Tab-separated table of C-alpha atoms in Angstrom:
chain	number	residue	atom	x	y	z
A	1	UNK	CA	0.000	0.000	0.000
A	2	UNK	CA	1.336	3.493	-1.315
A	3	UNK	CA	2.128	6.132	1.885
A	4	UNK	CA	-0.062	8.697	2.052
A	5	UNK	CA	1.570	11.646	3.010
A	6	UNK	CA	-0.491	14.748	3.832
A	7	UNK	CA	0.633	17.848	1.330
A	8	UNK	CA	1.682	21.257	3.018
A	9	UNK	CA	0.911	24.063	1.175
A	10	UNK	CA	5.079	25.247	0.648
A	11	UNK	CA	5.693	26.742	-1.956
A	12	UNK	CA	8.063	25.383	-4.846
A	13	UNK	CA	9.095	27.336	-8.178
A	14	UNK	CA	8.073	28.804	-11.108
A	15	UNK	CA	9.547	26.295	-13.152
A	16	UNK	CA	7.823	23.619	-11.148
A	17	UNK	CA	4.643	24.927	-11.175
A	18	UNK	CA	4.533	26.548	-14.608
A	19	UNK	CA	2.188	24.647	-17.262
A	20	UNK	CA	4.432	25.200	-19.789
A	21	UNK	CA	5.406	21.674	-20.023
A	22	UNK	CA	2.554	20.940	-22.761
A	23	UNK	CA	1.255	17.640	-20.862
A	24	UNK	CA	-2.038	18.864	-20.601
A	25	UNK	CA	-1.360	18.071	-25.184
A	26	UNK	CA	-3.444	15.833	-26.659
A	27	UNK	CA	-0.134	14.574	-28.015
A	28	UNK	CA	0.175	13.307	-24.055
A	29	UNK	CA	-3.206	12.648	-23.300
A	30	UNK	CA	-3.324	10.244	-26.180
A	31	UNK	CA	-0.233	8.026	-24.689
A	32	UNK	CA	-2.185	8.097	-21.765
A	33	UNK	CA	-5.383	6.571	-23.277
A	34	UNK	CA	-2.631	3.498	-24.935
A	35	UNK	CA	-0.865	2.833	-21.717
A	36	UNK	CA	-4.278	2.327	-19.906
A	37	UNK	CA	-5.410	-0.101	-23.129
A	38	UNK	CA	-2.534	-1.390	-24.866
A	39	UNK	CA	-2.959	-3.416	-28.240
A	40	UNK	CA	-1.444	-6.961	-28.289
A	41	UNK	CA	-1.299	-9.267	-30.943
A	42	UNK	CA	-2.439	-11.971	-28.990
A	43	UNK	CA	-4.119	-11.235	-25.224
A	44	UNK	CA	-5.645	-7.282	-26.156
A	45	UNK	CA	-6.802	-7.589	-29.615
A	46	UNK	CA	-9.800	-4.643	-28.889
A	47	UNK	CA	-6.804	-2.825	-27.333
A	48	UNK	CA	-5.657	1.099	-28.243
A	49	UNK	CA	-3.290	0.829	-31.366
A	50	UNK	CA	-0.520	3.215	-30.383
A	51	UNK	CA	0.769	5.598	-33.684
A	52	UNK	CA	1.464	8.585	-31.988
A	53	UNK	CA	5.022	6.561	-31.103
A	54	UNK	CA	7.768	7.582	-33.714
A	55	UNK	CA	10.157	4.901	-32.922
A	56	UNK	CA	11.741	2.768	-35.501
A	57	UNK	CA	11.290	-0.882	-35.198
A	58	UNK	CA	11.928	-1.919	-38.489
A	59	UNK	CA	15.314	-2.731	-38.745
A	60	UNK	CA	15.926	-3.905	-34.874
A	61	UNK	CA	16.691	-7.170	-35.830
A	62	UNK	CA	20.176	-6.002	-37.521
A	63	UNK	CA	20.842	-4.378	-34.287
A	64	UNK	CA	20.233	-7.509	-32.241
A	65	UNK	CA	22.318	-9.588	-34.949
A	66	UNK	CA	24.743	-7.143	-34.816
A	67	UNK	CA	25.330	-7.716	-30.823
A	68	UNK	CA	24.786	-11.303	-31.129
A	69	UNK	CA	28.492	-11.791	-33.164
A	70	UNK	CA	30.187	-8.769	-31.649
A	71	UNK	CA	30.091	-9.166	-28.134
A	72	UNK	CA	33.147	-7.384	-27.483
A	73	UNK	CA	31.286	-4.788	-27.748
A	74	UNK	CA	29.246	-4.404	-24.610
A	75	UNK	CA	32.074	-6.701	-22.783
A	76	UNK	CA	36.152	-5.756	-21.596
A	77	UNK	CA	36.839	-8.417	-23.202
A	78	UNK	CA	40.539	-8.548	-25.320
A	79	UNK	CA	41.225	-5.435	-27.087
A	80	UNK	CA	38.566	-3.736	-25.308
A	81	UNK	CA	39.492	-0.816	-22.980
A	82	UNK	CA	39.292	-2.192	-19.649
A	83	UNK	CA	36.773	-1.678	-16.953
A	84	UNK	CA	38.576	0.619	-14.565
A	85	UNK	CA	39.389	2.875	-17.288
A	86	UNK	CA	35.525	3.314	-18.448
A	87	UNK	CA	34.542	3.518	-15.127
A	88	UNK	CA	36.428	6.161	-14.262
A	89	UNK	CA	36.291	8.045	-17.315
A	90	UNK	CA	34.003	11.210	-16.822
A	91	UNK	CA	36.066	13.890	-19.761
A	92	UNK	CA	33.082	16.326	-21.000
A	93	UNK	CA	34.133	15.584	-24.477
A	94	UNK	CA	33.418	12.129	-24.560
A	95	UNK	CA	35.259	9.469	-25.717
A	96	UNK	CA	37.511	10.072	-28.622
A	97	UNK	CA	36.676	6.990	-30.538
A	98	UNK	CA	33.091	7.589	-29.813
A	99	UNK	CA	32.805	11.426	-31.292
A	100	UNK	CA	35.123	10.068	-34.299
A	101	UNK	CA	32.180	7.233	-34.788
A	102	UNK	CA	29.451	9.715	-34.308
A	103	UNK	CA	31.536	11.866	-37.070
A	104	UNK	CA	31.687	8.940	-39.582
A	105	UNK	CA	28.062	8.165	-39.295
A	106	UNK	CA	26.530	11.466	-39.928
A	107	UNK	CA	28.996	11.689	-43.011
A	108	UNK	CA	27.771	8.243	-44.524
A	109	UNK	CA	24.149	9.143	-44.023
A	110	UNK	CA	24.554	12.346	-46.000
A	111	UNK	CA	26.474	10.185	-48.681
A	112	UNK	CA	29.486	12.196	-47.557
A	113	UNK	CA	28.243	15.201	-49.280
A	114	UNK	CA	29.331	17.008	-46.090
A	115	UNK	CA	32.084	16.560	-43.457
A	116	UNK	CA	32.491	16.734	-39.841
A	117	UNK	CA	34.901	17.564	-37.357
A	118	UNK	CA	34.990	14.990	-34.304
A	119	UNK	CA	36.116	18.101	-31.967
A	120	UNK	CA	33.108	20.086	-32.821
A	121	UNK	CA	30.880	17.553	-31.216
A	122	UNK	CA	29.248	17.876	-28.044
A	123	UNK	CA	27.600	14.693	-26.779
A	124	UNK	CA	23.987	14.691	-25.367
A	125	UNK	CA	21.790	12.550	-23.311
A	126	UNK	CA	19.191	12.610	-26.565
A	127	UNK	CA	17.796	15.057	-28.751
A	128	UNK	CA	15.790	16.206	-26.025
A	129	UNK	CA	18.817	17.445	-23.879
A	130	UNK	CA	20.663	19.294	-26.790
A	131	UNK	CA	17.619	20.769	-28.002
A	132	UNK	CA	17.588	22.706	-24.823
A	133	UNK	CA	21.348	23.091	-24.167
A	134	UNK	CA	21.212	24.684	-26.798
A	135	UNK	CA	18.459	27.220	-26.142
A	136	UNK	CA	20.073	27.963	-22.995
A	137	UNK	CA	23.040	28.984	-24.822
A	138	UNK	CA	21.266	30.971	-27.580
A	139	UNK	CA	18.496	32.352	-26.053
A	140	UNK	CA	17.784	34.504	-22.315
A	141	UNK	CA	14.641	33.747	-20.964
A	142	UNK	CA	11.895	35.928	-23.021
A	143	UNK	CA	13.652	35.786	-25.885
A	144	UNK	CA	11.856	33.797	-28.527
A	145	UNK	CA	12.727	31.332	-31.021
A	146	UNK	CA	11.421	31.119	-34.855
A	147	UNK	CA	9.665	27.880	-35.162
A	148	UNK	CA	7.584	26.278	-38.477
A	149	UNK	CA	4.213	24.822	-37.973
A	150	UNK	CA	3.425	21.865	-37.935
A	151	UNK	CA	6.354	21.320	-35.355
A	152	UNK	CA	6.957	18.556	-32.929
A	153	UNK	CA	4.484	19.077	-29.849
A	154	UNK	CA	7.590	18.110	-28.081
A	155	UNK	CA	9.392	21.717	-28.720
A	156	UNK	CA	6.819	23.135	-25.653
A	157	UNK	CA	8.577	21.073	-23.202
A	158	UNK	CA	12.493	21.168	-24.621
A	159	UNK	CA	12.007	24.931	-25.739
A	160	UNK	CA	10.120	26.593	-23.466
A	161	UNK	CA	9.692	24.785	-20.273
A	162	UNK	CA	12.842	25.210	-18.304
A	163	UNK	CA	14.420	28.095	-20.173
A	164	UNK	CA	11.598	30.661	-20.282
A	165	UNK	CA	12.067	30.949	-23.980
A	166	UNK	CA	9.314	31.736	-26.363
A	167	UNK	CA	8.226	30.295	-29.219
A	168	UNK	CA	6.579	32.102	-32.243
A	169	UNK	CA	5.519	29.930	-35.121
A	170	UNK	CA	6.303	30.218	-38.383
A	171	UNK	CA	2.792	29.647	-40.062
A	172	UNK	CA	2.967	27.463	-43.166
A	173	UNK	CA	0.134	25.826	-44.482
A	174	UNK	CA	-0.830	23.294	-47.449
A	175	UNK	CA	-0.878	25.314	-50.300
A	176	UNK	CA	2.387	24.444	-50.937
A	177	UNK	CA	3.468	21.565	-48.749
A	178	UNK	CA	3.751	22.937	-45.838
A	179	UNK	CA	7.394	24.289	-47.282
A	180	UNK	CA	8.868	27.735	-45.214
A	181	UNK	CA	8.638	31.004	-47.645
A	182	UNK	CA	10.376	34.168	-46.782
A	183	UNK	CA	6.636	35.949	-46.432
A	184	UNK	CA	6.352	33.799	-43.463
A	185	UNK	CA	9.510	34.141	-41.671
A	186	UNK	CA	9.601	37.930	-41.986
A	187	UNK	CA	5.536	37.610	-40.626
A	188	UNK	CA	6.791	35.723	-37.949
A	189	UNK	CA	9.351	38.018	-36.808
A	190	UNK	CA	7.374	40.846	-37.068
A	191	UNK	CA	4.770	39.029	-34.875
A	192	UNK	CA	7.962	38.691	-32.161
A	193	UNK	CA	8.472	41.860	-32.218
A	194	UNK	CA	5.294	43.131	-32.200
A	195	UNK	CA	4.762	41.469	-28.977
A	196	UNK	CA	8.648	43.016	-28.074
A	197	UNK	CA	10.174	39.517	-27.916
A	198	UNK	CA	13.766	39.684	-28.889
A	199	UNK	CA	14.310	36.635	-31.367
A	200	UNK	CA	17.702	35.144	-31.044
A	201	UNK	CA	17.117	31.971	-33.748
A	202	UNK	CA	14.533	29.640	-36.328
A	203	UNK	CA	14.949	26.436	-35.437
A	204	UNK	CA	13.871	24.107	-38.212
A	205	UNK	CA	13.520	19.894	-38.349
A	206	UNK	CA	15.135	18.471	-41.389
A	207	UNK	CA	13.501	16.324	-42.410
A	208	UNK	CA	10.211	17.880	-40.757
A	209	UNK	CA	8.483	16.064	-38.087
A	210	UNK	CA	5.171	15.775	-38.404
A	211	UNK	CA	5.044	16.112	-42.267
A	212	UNK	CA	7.629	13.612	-42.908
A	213	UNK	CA	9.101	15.642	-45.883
A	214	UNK	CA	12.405	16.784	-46.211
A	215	UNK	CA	13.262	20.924	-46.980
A	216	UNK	CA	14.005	21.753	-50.529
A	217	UNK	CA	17.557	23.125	-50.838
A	218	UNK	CA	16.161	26.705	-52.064
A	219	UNK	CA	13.976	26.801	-49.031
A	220	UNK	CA	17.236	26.085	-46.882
A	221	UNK	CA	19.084	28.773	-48.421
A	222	UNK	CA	16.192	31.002	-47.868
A	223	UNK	CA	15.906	30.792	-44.339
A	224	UNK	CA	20.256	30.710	-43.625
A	225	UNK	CA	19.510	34.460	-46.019
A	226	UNK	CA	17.041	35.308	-43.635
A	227	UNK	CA	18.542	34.687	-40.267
A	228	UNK	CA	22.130	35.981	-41.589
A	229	UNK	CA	20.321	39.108	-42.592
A	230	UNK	CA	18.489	39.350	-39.042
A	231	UNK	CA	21.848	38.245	-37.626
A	232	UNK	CA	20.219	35.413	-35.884
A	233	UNK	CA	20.972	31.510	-35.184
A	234	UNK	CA	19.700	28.722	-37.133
A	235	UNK	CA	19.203	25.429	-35.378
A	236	UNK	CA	18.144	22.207	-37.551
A	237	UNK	CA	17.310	18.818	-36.285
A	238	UNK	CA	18.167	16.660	-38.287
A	239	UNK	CA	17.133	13.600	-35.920
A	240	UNK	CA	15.408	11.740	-38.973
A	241	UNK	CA	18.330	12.224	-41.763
A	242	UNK	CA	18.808	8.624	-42.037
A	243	UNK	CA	15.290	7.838	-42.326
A	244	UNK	CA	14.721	9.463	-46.075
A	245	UNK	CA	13.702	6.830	-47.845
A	246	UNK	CA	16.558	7.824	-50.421
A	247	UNK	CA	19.925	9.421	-49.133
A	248	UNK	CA	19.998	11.947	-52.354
A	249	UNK	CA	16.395	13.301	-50.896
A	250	UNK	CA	17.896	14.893	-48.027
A	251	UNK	CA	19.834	17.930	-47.880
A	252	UNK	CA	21.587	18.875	-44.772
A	253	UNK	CA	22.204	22.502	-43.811
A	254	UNK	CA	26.018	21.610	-43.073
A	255	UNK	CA	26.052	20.920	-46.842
A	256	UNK	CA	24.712	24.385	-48.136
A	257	UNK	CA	27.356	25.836	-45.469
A	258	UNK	CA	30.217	23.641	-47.845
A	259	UNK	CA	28.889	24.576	-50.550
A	260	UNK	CA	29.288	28.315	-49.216
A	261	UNK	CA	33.091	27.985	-47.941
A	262	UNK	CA	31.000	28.156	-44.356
A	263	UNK	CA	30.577	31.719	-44.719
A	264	UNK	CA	28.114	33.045	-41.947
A	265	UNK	CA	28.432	29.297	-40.294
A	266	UNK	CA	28.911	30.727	-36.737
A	267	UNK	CA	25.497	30.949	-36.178
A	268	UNK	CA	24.454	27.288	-37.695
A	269	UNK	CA	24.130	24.406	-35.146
A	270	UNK	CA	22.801	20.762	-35.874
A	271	UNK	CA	20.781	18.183	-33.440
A	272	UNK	CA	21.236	14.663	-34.214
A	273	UNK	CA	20.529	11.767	-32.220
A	274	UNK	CA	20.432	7.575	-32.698
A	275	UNK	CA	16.873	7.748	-31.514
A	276	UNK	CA	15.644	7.429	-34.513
A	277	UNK	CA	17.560	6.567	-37.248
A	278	UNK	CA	19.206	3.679	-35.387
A	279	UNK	CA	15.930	2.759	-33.214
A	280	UNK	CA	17.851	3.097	-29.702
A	281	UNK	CA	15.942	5.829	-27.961
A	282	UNK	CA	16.484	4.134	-24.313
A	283	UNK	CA	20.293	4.527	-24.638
A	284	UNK	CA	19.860	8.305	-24.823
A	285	UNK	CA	22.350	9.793	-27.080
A	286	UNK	CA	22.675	12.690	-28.673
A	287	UNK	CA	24.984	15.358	-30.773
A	288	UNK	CA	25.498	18.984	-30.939
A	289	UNK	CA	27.421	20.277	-33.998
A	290	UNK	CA	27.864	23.657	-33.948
A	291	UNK	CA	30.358	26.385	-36.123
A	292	UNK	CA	30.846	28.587	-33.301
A	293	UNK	CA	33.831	28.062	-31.292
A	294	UNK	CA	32.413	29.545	-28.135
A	295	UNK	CA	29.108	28.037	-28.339
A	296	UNK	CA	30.883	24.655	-28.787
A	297	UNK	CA	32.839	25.404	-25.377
A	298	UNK	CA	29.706	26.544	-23.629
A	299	UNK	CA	27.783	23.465	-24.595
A	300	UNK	CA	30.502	21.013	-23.353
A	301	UNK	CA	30.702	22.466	-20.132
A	302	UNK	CA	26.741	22.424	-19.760
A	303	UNK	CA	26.517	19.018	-21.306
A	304	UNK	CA	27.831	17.860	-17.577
A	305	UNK	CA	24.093	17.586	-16.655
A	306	UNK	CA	23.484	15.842	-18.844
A	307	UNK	CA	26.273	12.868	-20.224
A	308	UNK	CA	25.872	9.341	-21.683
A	309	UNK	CA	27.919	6.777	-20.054
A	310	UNK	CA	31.420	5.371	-21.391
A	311	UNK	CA	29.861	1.935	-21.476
A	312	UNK	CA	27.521	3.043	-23.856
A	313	UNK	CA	29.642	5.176	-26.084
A	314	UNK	CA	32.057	1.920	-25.976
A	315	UNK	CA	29.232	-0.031	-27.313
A	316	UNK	CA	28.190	2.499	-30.238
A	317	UNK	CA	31.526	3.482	-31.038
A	318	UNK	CA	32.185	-0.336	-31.640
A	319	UNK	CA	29.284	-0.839	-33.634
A	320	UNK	CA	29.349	2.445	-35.508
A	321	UNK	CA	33.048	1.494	-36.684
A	322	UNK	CA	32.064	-1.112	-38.132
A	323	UNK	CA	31.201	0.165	-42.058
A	324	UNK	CA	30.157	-3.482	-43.024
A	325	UNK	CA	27.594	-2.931	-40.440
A	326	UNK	CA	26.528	0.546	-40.970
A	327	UNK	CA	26.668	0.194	-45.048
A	328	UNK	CA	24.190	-2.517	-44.713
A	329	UNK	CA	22.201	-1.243	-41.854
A	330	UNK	CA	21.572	2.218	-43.532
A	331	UNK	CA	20.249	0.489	-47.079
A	332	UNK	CA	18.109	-1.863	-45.576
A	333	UNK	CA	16.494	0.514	-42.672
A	334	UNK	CA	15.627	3.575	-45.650
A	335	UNK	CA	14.173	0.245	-48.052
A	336	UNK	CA	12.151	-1.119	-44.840
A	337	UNK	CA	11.001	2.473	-44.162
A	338	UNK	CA	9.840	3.136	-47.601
A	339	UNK	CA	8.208	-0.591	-47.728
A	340	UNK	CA	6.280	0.628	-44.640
A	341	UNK	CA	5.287	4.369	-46.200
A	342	UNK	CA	3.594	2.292	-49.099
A	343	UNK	CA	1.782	0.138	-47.290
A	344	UNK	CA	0.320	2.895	-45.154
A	345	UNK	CA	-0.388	5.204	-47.722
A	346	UNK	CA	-2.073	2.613	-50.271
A	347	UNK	CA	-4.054	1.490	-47.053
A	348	UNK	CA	-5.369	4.914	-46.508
A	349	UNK	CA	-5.989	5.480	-50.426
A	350	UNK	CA	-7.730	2.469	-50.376
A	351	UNK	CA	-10.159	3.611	-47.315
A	352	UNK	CA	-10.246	7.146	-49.111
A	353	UNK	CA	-8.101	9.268	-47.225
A	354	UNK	CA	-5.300	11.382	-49.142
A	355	UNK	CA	-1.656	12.232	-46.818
A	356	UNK	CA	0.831	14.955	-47.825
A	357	UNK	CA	3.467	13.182	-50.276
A	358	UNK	CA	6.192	12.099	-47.702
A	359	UNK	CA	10.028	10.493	-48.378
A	360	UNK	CA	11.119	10.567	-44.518
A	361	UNK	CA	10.596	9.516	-41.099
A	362	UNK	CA	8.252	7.530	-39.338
A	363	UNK	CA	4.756	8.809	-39.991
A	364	UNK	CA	2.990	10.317	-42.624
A	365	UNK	CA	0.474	13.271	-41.885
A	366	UNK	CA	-2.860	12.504	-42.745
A	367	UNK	CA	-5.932	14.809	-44.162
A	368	UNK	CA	-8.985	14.056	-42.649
A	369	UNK	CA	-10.325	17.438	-43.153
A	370	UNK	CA	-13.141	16.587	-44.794
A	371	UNK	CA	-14.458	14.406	-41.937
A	372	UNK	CA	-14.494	17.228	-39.679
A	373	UNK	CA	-17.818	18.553	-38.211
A	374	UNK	CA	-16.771	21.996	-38.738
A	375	UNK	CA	-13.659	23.217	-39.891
A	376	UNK	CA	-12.049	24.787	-35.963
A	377	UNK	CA	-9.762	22.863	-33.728
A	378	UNK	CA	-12.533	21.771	-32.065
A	379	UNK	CA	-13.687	20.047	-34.494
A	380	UNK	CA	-10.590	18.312	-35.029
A	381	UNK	CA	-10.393	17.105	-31.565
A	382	UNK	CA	-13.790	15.794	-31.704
A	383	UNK	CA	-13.014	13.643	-34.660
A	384	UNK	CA	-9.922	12.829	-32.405
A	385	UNK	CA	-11.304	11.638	-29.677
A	386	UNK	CA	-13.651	9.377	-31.848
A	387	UNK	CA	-10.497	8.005	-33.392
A	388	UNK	CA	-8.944	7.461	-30.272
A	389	UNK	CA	-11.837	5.875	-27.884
A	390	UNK	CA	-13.928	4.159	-30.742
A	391	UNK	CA	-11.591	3.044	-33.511
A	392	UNK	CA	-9.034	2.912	-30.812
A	393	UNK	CA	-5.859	4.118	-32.479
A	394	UNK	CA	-3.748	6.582	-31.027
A	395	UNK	CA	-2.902	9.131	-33.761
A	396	UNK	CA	-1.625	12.822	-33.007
A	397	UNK	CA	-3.999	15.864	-33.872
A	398	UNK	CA	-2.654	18.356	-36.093
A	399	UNK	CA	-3.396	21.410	-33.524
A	400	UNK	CA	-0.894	19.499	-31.166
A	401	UNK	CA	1.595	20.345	-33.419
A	402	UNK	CA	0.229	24.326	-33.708
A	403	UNK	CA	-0.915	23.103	-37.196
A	404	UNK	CA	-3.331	26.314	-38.892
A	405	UNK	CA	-5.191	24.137	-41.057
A	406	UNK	CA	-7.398	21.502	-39.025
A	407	UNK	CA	-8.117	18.157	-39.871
A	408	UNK	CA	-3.976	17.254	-40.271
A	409	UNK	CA	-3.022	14.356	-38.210
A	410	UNK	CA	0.400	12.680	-38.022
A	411	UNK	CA	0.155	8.890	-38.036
A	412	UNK	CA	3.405	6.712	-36.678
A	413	UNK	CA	3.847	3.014	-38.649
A	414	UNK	CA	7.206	2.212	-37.724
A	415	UNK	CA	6.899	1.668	-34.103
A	416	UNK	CA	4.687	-1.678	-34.531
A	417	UNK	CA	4.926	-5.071	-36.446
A	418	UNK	CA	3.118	-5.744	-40.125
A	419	UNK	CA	0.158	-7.635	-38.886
A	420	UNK	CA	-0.420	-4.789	-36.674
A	421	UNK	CA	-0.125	-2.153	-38.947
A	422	UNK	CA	-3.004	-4.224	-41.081
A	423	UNK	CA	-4.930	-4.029	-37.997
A	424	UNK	CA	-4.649	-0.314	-37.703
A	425	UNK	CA	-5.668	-0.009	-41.481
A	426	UNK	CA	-8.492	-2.358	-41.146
A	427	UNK	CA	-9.850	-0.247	-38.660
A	428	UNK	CA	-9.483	2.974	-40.230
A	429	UNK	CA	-11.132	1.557	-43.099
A	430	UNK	CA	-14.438	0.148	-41.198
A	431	UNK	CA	-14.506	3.495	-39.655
A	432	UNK	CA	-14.769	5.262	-42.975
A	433	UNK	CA	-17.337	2.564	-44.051
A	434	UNK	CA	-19.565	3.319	-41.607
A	435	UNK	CA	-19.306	7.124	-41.971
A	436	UNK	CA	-20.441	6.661	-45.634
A	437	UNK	CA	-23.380	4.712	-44.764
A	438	UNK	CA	-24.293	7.122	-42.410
A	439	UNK	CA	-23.860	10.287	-44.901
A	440	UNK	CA	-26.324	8.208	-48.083
């Protein structure tokens, strides 16, 4: 039996009691709805379907296989440093072999169409943590950040929460993808300072999570112009750059800065974490890459709150060495991931529901628009919560992602098995069954 302990009424502070964590999200509140009725293949089959996950499952098995004939990997084994030296190792940078692996990978899943320097990067515990490192470092609280709608309902909480940063949106809407245009970043900045916010950066995610697109390199250039000309930072995550479904679709901001001679790099930094890409969000690593000399000082003294342990970054840097591994591993995670894209988006053609024309990530972002009652975000939510408590999938509104247009939702397929998947289709397609019947 749980203690109960009666509650004073002392105080605590405003971080602790502020509500800008964003749990209150539908985002949240939909996790909440799985984890109280989880779908299983075998003892829950009336369960909650959960695709408001992005986490890759697809390509696991190579992981597993990988560990399975390379345990000297996650042993001290011969030839592997020994145990007293790992467990005593606490250096902010890292470990050498580790950053050097990290620098390799991100070069082989741009096709090596850009390079990068092991000493420029600052190790994370996830994409979470360097997210907001970062805006500690870039922004004072009030100050406000540039983001593009749809963005990841996540950005309340890594933005905003703990460093009293503001975010202003950078409206974009489906007239043309979704894509940034200068109109809207200069609207969006006017908005800041309308409202005599000082903004200090955009951040952008590349490619964009929830639309599962990638950023045209004109539209890159664009906004580098833009925050060059408003002498500003420019942040992209790029947490989903080896989940295009082709490498030559993606176009990394590091590789319109070599294409420049890196002029006006000091103010470009670049998240990147093996959450997603590599499917290993529990081991909780992540990257900084930054231009700016100082900014890569002041991150690796801050990134002391927040480090991944040697016997992990043995274990990667191991595996991440290995270019027999990561050759094959890369190939065969971007074919699974377009295999699953199809078979999502012909299942939702086939139940007459269109999705934005995707080549990344885990999820596609669905239109159900025309299902709405009336065209508000409360009519999106309603649709939502019919989704979620009679159809019993778990799929992310479009205003939890401070979408304009309602009737977007982003739906995860990568975090689940085939059969399941079919499940999840068969049910969307009943669902819009019945709606017909109901409408003749």
């Amino acid at each position: 039996m749980a203690i109960e302990i009666e509650q004073p009424s002392v105080g605590l502070s405003k971080v602790a009691v502020s509500e800008t964590h964003g749990e209150d999200s539908p985002y949240f509140a939909g996790w909440k709805a799985y984890d109280e009725n989880p779908y299983d293949e075998s003892n829950n089959q009336s369960g909650v379907i959960q695709m408001g996950l992005a986490e890759n499952q697809v390509s696991f098995d190579l992981l597993e296989k990988y560990f399975e004939e390379h345990s000297e990997a996650s042993s001290w084994g011969k030839g592997a440093p020994g145990f007293r030296e790992n467990a005593l190792f606490q250096d902010y940078h890292g470990l050498k072999s580790f950053r050097q692996a990290m620098a390799n990978f991100t070069e082989q899943i741009r096709g090596g169409r850009a390079k990068f320097d092991p000493d420029r990067i600052v190790l994370t515990a996830g994409a979470t943590a360097a997210n907001e490192l970062l805006t500690f470092i870039l922004a004072d609280p009030g100050d406000a950040l540039l983001v593009p709608t749809p963005y990841y309902p996540g950005f309340d909480r890594d933005l905003r929460w703990r460093t009293g940063v503001k975010i202003v949106p950078i409206h974009c809407d489906s007239s043309n993808n979704f894509q940034v245009t200068p109109q809207a970043l200069e609207a969006a900045f006017q908005c800041a300072e309308s409202m005599n916010l000082k903004v200090r950066g955009v951040l952008i995610t590349n490619p964009s999570n929830p639309l599962g697109a990638t950023i045209q390199r004109s539209v890159l250039e664009e906004i580098l112009d833009f925050a060059t000309r408003k002498n500003i930072h420019l942040v992209s995550d790029e947490i989903y750059s080896g989940s295009t479904f082709s490498s030559s679709e993606f176009i990394s901001i590091a590789e319109i800065l070599e294409a420049r001679d890196y002029k006006n790099s000091e103010r470009v930094h670049i998240v990147y974490s093996l959450s997603k890409d590599l499917g290993l969000p529990g081991f909780r690593v992540g990257t900084i890459y930054s231009y700016n000399d100082k900014v890569v000082i002041t991150a690796r003294r801050m990134s002391s709150f927040t480090l991944i342990s040697s016997q992990t970054q043995h274990l990667l840097a191991c595996m991440l060495s290995n270019k027999e591994f990561t050759e094959n591993y890369i190939k065969t995670n971007r074919e699974r991931l377009s295999k699953r894209y199809d078979m999502i988006i012909k299942g939702l053609k086939n139940a007459g529901i269109e999705c934005l024309k995707g080549n990344a990530g885990l999820f596609c972002w669905m239109n159900l628009s025309p299902l709405l009652e009336e065209p508000t975000k409360e009519g999106e939510l309603a649709l939502w919560k019919i989704i979620l408590n009679e159809v019993r999938l778990n799929i992310s509104p479009g205003s939890s992602c401070h979408c304009s247009e309602p009737g977007w939702f982003r739906v995860c397929f990568a975090n689940m098995s085939e059969q399941t998947l079919g499940v999840a289709l068969e049910r969307i397609h009943k669902f819009m069954e019945q709606r017909k019947r109901k409408e003749t």
